[in-house]
Tab-separated table of C-alpha atoms in Angstrom:
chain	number	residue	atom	x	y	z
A	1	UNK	CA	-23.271	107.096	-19.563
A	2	UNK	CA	-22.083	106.063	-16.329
A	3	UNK	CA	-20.230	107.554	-13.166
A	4	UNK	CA	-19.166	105.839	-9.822
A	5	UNK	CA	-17.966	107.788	-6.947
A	6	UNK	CA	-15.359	106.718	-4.461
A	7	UNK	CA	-12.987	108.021	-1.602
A	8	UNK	CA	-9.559	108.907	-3.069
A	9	UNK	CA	-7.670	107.402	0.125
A	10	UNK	CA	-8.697	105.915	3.261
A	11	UNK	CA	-6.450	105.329	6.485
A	12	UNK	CA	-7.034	102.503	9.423
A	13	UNK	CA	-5.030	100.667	11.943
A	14	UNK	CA	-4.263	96.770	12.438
A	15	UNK	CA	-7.087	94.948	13.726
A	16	UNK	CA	-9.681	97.672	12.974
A	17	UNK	CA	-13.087	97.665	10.351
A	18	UNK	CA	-12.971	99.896	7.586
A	19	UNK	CA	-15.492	100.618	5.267
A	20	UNK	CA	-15.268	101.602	1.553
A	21	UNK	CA	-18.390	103.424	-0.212
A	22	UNK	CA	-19.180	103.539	-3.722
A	23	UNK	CA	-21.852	105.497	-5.553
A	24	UNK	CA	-22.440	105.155	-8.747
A	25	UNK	CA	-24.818	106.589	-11.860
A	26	UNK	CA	-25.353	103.975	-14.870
A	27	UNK	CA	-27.970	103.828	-17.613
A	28	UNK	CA	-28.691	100.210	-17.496
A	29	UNK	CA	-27.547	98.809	-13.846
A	30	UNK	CA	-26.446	94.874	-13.731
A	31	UNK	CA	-24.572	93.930	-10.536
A	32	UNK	CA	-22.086	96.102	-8.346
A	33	UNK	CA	-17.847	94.332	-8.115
A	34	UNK	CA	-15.437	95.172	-6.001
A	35	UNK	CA	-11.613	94.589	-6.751
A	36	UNK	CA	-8.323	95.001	-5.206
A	37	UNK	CA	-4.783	95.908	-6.665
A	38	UNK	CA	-1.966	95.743	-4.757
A	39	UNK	CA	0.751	97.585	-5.898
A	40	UNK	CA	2.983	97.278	-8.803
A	41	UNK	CA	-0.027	93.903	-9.182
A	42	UNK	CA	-2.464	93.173	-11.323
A	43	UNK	CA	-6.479	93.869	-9.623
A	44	UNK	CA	-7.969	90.601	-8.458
A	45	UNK	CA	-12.033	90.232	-8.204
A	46	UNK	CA	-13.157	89.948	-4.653
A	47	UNK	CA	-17.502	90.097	-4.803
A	48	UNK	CA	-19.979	90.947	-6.564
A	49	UNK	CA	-23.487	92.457	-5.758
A	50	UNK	CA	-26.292	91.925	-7.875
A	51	UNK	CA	-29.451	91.811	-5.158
A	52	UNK	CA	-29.741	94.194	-2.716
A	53	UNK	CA	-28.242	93.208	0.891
A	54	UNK	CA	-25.336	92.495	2.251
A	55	UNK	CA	-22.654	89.546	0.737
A	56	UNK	CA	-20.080	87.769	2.996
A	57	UNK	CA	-16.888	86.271	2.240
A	58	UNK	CA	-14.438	85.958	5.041
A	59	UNK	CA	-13.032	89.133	6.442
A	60	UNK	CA	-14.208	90.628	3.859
A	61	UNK	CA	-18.335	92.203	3.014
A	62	UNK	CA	-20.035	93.673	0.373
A	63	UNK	CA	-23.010	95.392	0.294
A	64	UNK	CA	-25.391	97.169	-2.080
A	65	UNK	CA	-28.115	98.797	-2.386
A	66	UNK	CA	-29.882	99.211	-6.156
A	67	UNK	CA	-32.252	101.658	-5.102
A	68	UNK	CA	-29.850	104.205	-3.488
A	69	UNK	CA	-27.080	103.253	-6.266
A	70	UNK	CA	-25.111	102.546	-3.362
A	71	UNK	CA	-22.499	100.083	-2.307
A	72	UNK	CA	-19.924	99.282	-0.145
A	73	UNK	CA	-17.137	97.166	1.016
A	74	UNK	CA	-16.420	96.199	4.336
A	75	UNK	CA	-13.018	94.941	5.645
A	76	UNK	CA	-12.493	93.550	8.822
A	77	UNK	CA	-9.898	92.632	11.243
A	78	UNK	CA	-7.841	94.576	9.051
A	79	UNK	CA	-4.255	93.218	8.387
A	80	UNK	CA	-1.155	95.185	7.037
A	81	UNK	CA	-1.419	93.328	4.005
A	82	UNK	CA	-5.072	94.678	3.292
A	83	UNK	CA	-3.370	97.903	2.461
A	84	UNK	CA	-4.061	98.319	-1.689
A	85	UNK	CA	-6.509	100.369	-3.431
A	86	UNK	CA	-9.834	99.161	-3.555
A	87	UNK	CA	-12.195	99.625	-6.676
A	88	UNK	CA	-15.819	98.986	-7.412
A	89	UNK	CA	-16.985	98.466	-10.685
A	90	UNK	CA	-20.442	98.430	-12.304
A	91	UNK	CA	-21.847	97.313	-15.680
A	92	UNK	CA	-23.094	99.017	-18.457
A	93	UNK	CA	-25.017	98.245	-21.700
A	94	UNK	CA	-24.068	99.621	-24.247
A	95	UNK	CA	-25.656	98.765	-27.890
A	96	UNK	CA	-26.841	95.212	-26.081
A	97	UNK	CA	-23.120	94.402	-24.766
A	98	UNK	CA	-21.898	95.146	-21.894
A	99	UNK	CA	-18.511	96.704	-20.321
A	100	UNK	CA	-16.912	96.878	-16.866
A	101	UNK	CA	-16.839	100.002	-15.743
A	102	UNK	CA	-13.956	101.306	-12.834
A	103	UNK	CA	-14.104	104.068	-10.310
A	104	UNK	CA	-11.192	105.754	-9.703
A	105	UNK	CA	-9.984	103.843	-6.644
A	106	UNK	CA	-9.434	103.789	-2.767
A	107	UNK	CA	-6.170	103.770	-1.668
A	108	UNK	CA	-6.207	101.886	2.331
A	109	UNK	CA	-3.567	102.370	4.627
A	110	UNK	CA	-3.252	99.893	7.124
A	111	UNK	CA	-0.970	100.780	9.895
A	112	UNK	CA	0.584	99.058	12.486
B	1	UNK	CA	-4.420	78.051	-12.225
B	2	UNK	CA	-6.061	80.410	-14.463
B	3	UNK	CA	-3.534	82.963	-16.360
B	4	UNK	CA	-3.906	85.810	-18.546
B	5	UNK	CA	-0.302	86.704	-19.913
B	6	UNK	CA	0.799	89.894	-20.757
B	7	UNK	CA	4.071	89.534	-23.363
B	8	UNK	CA	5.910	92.674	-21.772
B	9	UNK	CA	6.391	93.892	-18.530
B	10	UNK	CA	8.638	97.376	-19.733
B	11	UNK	CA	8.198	98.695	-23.173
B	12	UNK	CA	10.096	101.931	-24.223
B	13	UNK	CA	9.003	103.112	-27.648
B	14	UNK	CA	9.919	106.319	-30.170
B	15	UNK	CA	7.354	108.650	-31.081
B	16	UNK	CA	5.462	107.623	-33.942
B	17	UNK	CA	6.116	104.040	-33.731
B	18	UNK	CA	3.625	101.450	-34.230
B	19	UNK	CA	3.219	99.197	-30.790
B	20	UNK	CA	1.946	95.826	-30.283
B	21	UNK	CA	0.823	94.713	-27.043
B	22	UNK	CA	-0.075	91.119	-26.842
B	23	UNK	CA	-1.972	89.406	-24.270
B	24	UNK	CA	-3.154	85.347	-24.092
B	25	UNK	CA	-5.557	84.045	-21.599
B	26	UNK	CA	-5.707	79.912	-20.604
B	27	UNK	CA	-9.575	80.163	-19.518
B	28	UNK	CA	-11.096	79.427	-23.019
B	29	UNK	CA	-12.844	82.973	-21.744
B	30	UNK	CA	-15.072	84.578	-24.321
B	31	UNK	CA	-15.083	88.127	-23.301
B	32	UNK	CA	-11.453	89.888	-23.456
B	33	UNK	CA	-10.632	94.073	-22.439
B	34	UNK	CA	-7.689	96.394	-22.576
B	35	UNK	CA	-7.463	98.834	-19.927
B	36	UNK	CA	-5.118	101.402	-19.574
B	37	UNK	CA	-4.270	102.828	-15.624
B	38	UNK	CA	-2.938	106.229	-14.893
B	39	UNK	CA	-2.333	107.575	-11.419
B	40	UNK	CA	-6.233	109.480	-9.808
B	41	UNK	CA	-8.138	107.925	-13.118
B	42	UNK	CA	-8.374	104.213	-12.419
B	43	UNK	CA	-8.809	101.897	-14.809
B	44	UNK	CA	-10.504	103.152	-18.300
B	45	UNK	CA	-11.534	100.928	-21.063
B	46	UNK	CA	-10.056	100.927	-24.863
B	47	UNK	CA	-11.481	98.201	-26.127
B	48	UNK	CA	-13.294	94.897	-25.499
B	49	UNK	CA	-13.936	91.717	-27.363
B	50	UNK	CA	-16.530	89.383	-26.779
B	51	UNK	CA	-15.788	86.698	-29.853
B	52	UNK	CA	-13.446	86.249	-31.821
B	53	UNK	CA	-12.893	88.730	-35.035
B	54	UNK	CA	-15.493	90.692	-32.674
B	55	UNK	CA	-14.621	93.883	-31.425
B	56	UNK	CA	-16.382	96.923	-29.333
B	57	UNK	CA	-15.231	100.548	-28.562
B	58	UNK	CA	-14.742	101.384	-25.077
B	59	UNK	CA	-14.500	104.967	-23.301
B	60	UNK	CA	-11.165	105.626	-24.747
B	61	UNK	CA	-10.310	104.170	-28.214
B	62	UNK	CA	-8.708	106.856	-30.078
B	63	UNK	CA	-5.226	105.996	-30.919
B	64	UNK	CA	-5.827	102.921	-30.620
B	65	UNK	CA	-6.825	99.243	-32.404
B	66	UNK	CA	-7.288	95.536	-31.869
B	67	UNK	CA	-7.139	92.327	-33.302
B	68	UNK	CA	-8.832	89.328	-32.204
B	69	UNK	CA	-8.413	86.210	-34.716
B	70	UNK	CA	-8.347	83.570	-32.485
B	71	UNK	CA	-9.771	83.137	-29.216
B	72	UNK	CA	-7.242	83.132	-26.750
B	73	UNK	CA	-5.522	86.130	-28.091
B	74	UNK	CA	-6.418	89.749	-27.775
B	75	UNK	CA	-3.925	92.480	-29.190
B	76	UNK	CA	-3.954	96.091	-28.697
B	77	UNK	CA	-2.223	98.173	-31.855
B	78	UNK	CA	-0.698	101.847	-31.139
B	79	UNK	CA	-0.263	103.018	-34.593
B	80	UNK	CA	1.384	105.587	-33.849
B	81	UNK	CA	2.776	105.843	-30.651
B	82	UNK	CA	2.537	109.576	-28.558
B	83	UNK	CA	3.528	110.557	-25.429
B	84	UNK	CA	0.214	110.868	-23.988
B	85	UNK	CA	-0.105	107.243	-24.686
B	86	UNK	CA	2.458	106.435	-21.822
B	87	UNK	CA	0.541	104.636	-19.260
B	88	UNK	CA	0.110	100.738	-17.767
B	89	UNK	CA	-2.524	98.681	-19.860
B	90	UNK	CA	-4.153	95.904	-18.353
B	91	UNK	CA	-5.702	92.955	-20.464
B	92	UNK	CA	-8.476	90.929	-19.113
B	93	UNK	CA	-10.969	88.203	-19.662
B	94	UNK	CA	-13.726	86.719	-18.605
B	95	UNK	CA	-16.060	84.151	-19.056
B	96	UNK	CA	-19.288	85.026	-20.783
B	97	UNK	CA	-21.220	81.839	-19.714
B	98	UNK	CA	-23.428	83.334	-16.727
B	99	UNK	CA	-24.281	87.000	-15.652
B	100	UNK	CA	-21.897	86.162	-12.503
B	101	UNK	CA	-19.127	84.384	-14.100
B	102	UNK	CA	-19.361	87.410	-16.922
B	103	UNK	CA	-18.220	89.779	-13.594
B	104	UNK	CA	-15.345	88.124	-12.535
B	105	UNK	CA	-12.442	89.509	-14.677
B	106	UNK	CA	-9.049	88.043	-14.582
B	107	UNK	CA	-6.233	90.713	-15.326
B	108	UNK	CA	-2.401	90.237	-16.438
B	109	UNK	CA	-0.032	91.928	-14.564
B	110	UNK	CA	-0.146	94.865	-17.093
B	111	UNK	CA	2.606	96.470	-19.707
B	112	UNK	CA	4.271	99.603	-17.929
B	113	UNK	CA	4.755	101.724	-21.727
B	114	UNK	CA	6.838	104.594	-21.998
B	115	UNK	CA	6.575	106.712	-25.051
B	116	UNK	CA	9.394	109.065	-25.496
């Protein structure tokens, strides 16, 4: 089985770093992706982890690390319209496929 | 531009009613997933389909079918619709071709149903 762990809701102002953690618990571990849903929108992929360290990709970071089961996202200079909800996802096999699996999602609230 | 199309936005639907939720994806993507989204449980998975005619459980698939028999089509099949089945489902594909590409999903922009 598998389990992931995140915030339920996390607050930050304009032009300020946030960061987003993500545990998880998964029987056969693959890669760590984050995504982000805006609402009343569809999620959209933003990175994905697969090696230990720490992934770039503009404003935005990701890290993990596999032996900690660990992960986060980092947003920077944040910007009103980073306010969504925020979730990681991990894979798991499952009779030799594999399926996404979702946390439950961080809501960010970017204020002025 | 890449598109995964979701035929309904709004579906209201009877008790007991057999649903059809249709989704078609543009990517030539392999791998295709319903979701379903409620409010403090994120996204769960009903079913997924990495070939055509091929289909796996997910965490949640009671209540609930699919039907893959061509590629860029993956339906999800209510038989018979309850209440507790009101919710947002999300399709999604992906491309099976590389361990990285096989992460990135693409969703639709999701079928709000209401069961009464």
């Amino acid at each position: 089985g598998q389990s992931l762990e995140q915030p339920s809701e996390v607050t930050a102002v304009e032009g300020a770093i946030v960061q987003i953690n993500c545990t998880y618990q998964t029987s056969g571990f693959y890669g760590l992706s984050w995504y982000q849903q805006h609402d009343g929108g569809a999620p959209t992929f933003l990175s994905y982890n697969a090696l230990d360290g720490l992934e770039e990709t503009g404003r935005f970071s990701s890290f993990l690390s596999r032996s900690d089961s660990y992960g986060y996202l980092l947003l920077q200079e944040l910007q009103m319209k980073d306010s969504a909800s925020y979730f990681c996802a991990v894979r798991d096999r499952v009779t030799g496929f594999q399926k996404l699996v979702f946390g439950t999602g961080t809501r960010l609230l970017v204020s002025p | 531009d890449v598109k995964v199309t979701q035929s309904s936005r709004y579906l209201v639907k009877r008790t007991g009613e057999k649903v059809f939720l249709e989704c078609v994806q543009d990517m030539d993507h392999e791998n295709m997933f319903w979701y379903r989204q409620d409010p403090g449980l994120g996204l769960r998975l009903i079913y997924f389909s990495y070939d055509v005619k091929m289909k796996e459980k997910g965490d949640i698939p009671e209540g609930y079918s699919v039907s893959r028999e061509k590629k860029e089509r993956f339906s999800l099949i209510l038989e018979s619709a309850s209440t507790n089945q009101t919710s947002m489902y999300l399709c999604a594909s992906s491309s099976g071709r590389t361990p990285a590409t096989n992460e990135k999903l693409f969703f639709g922009s999701g079928t709000q149903l209401s069961v009464l």
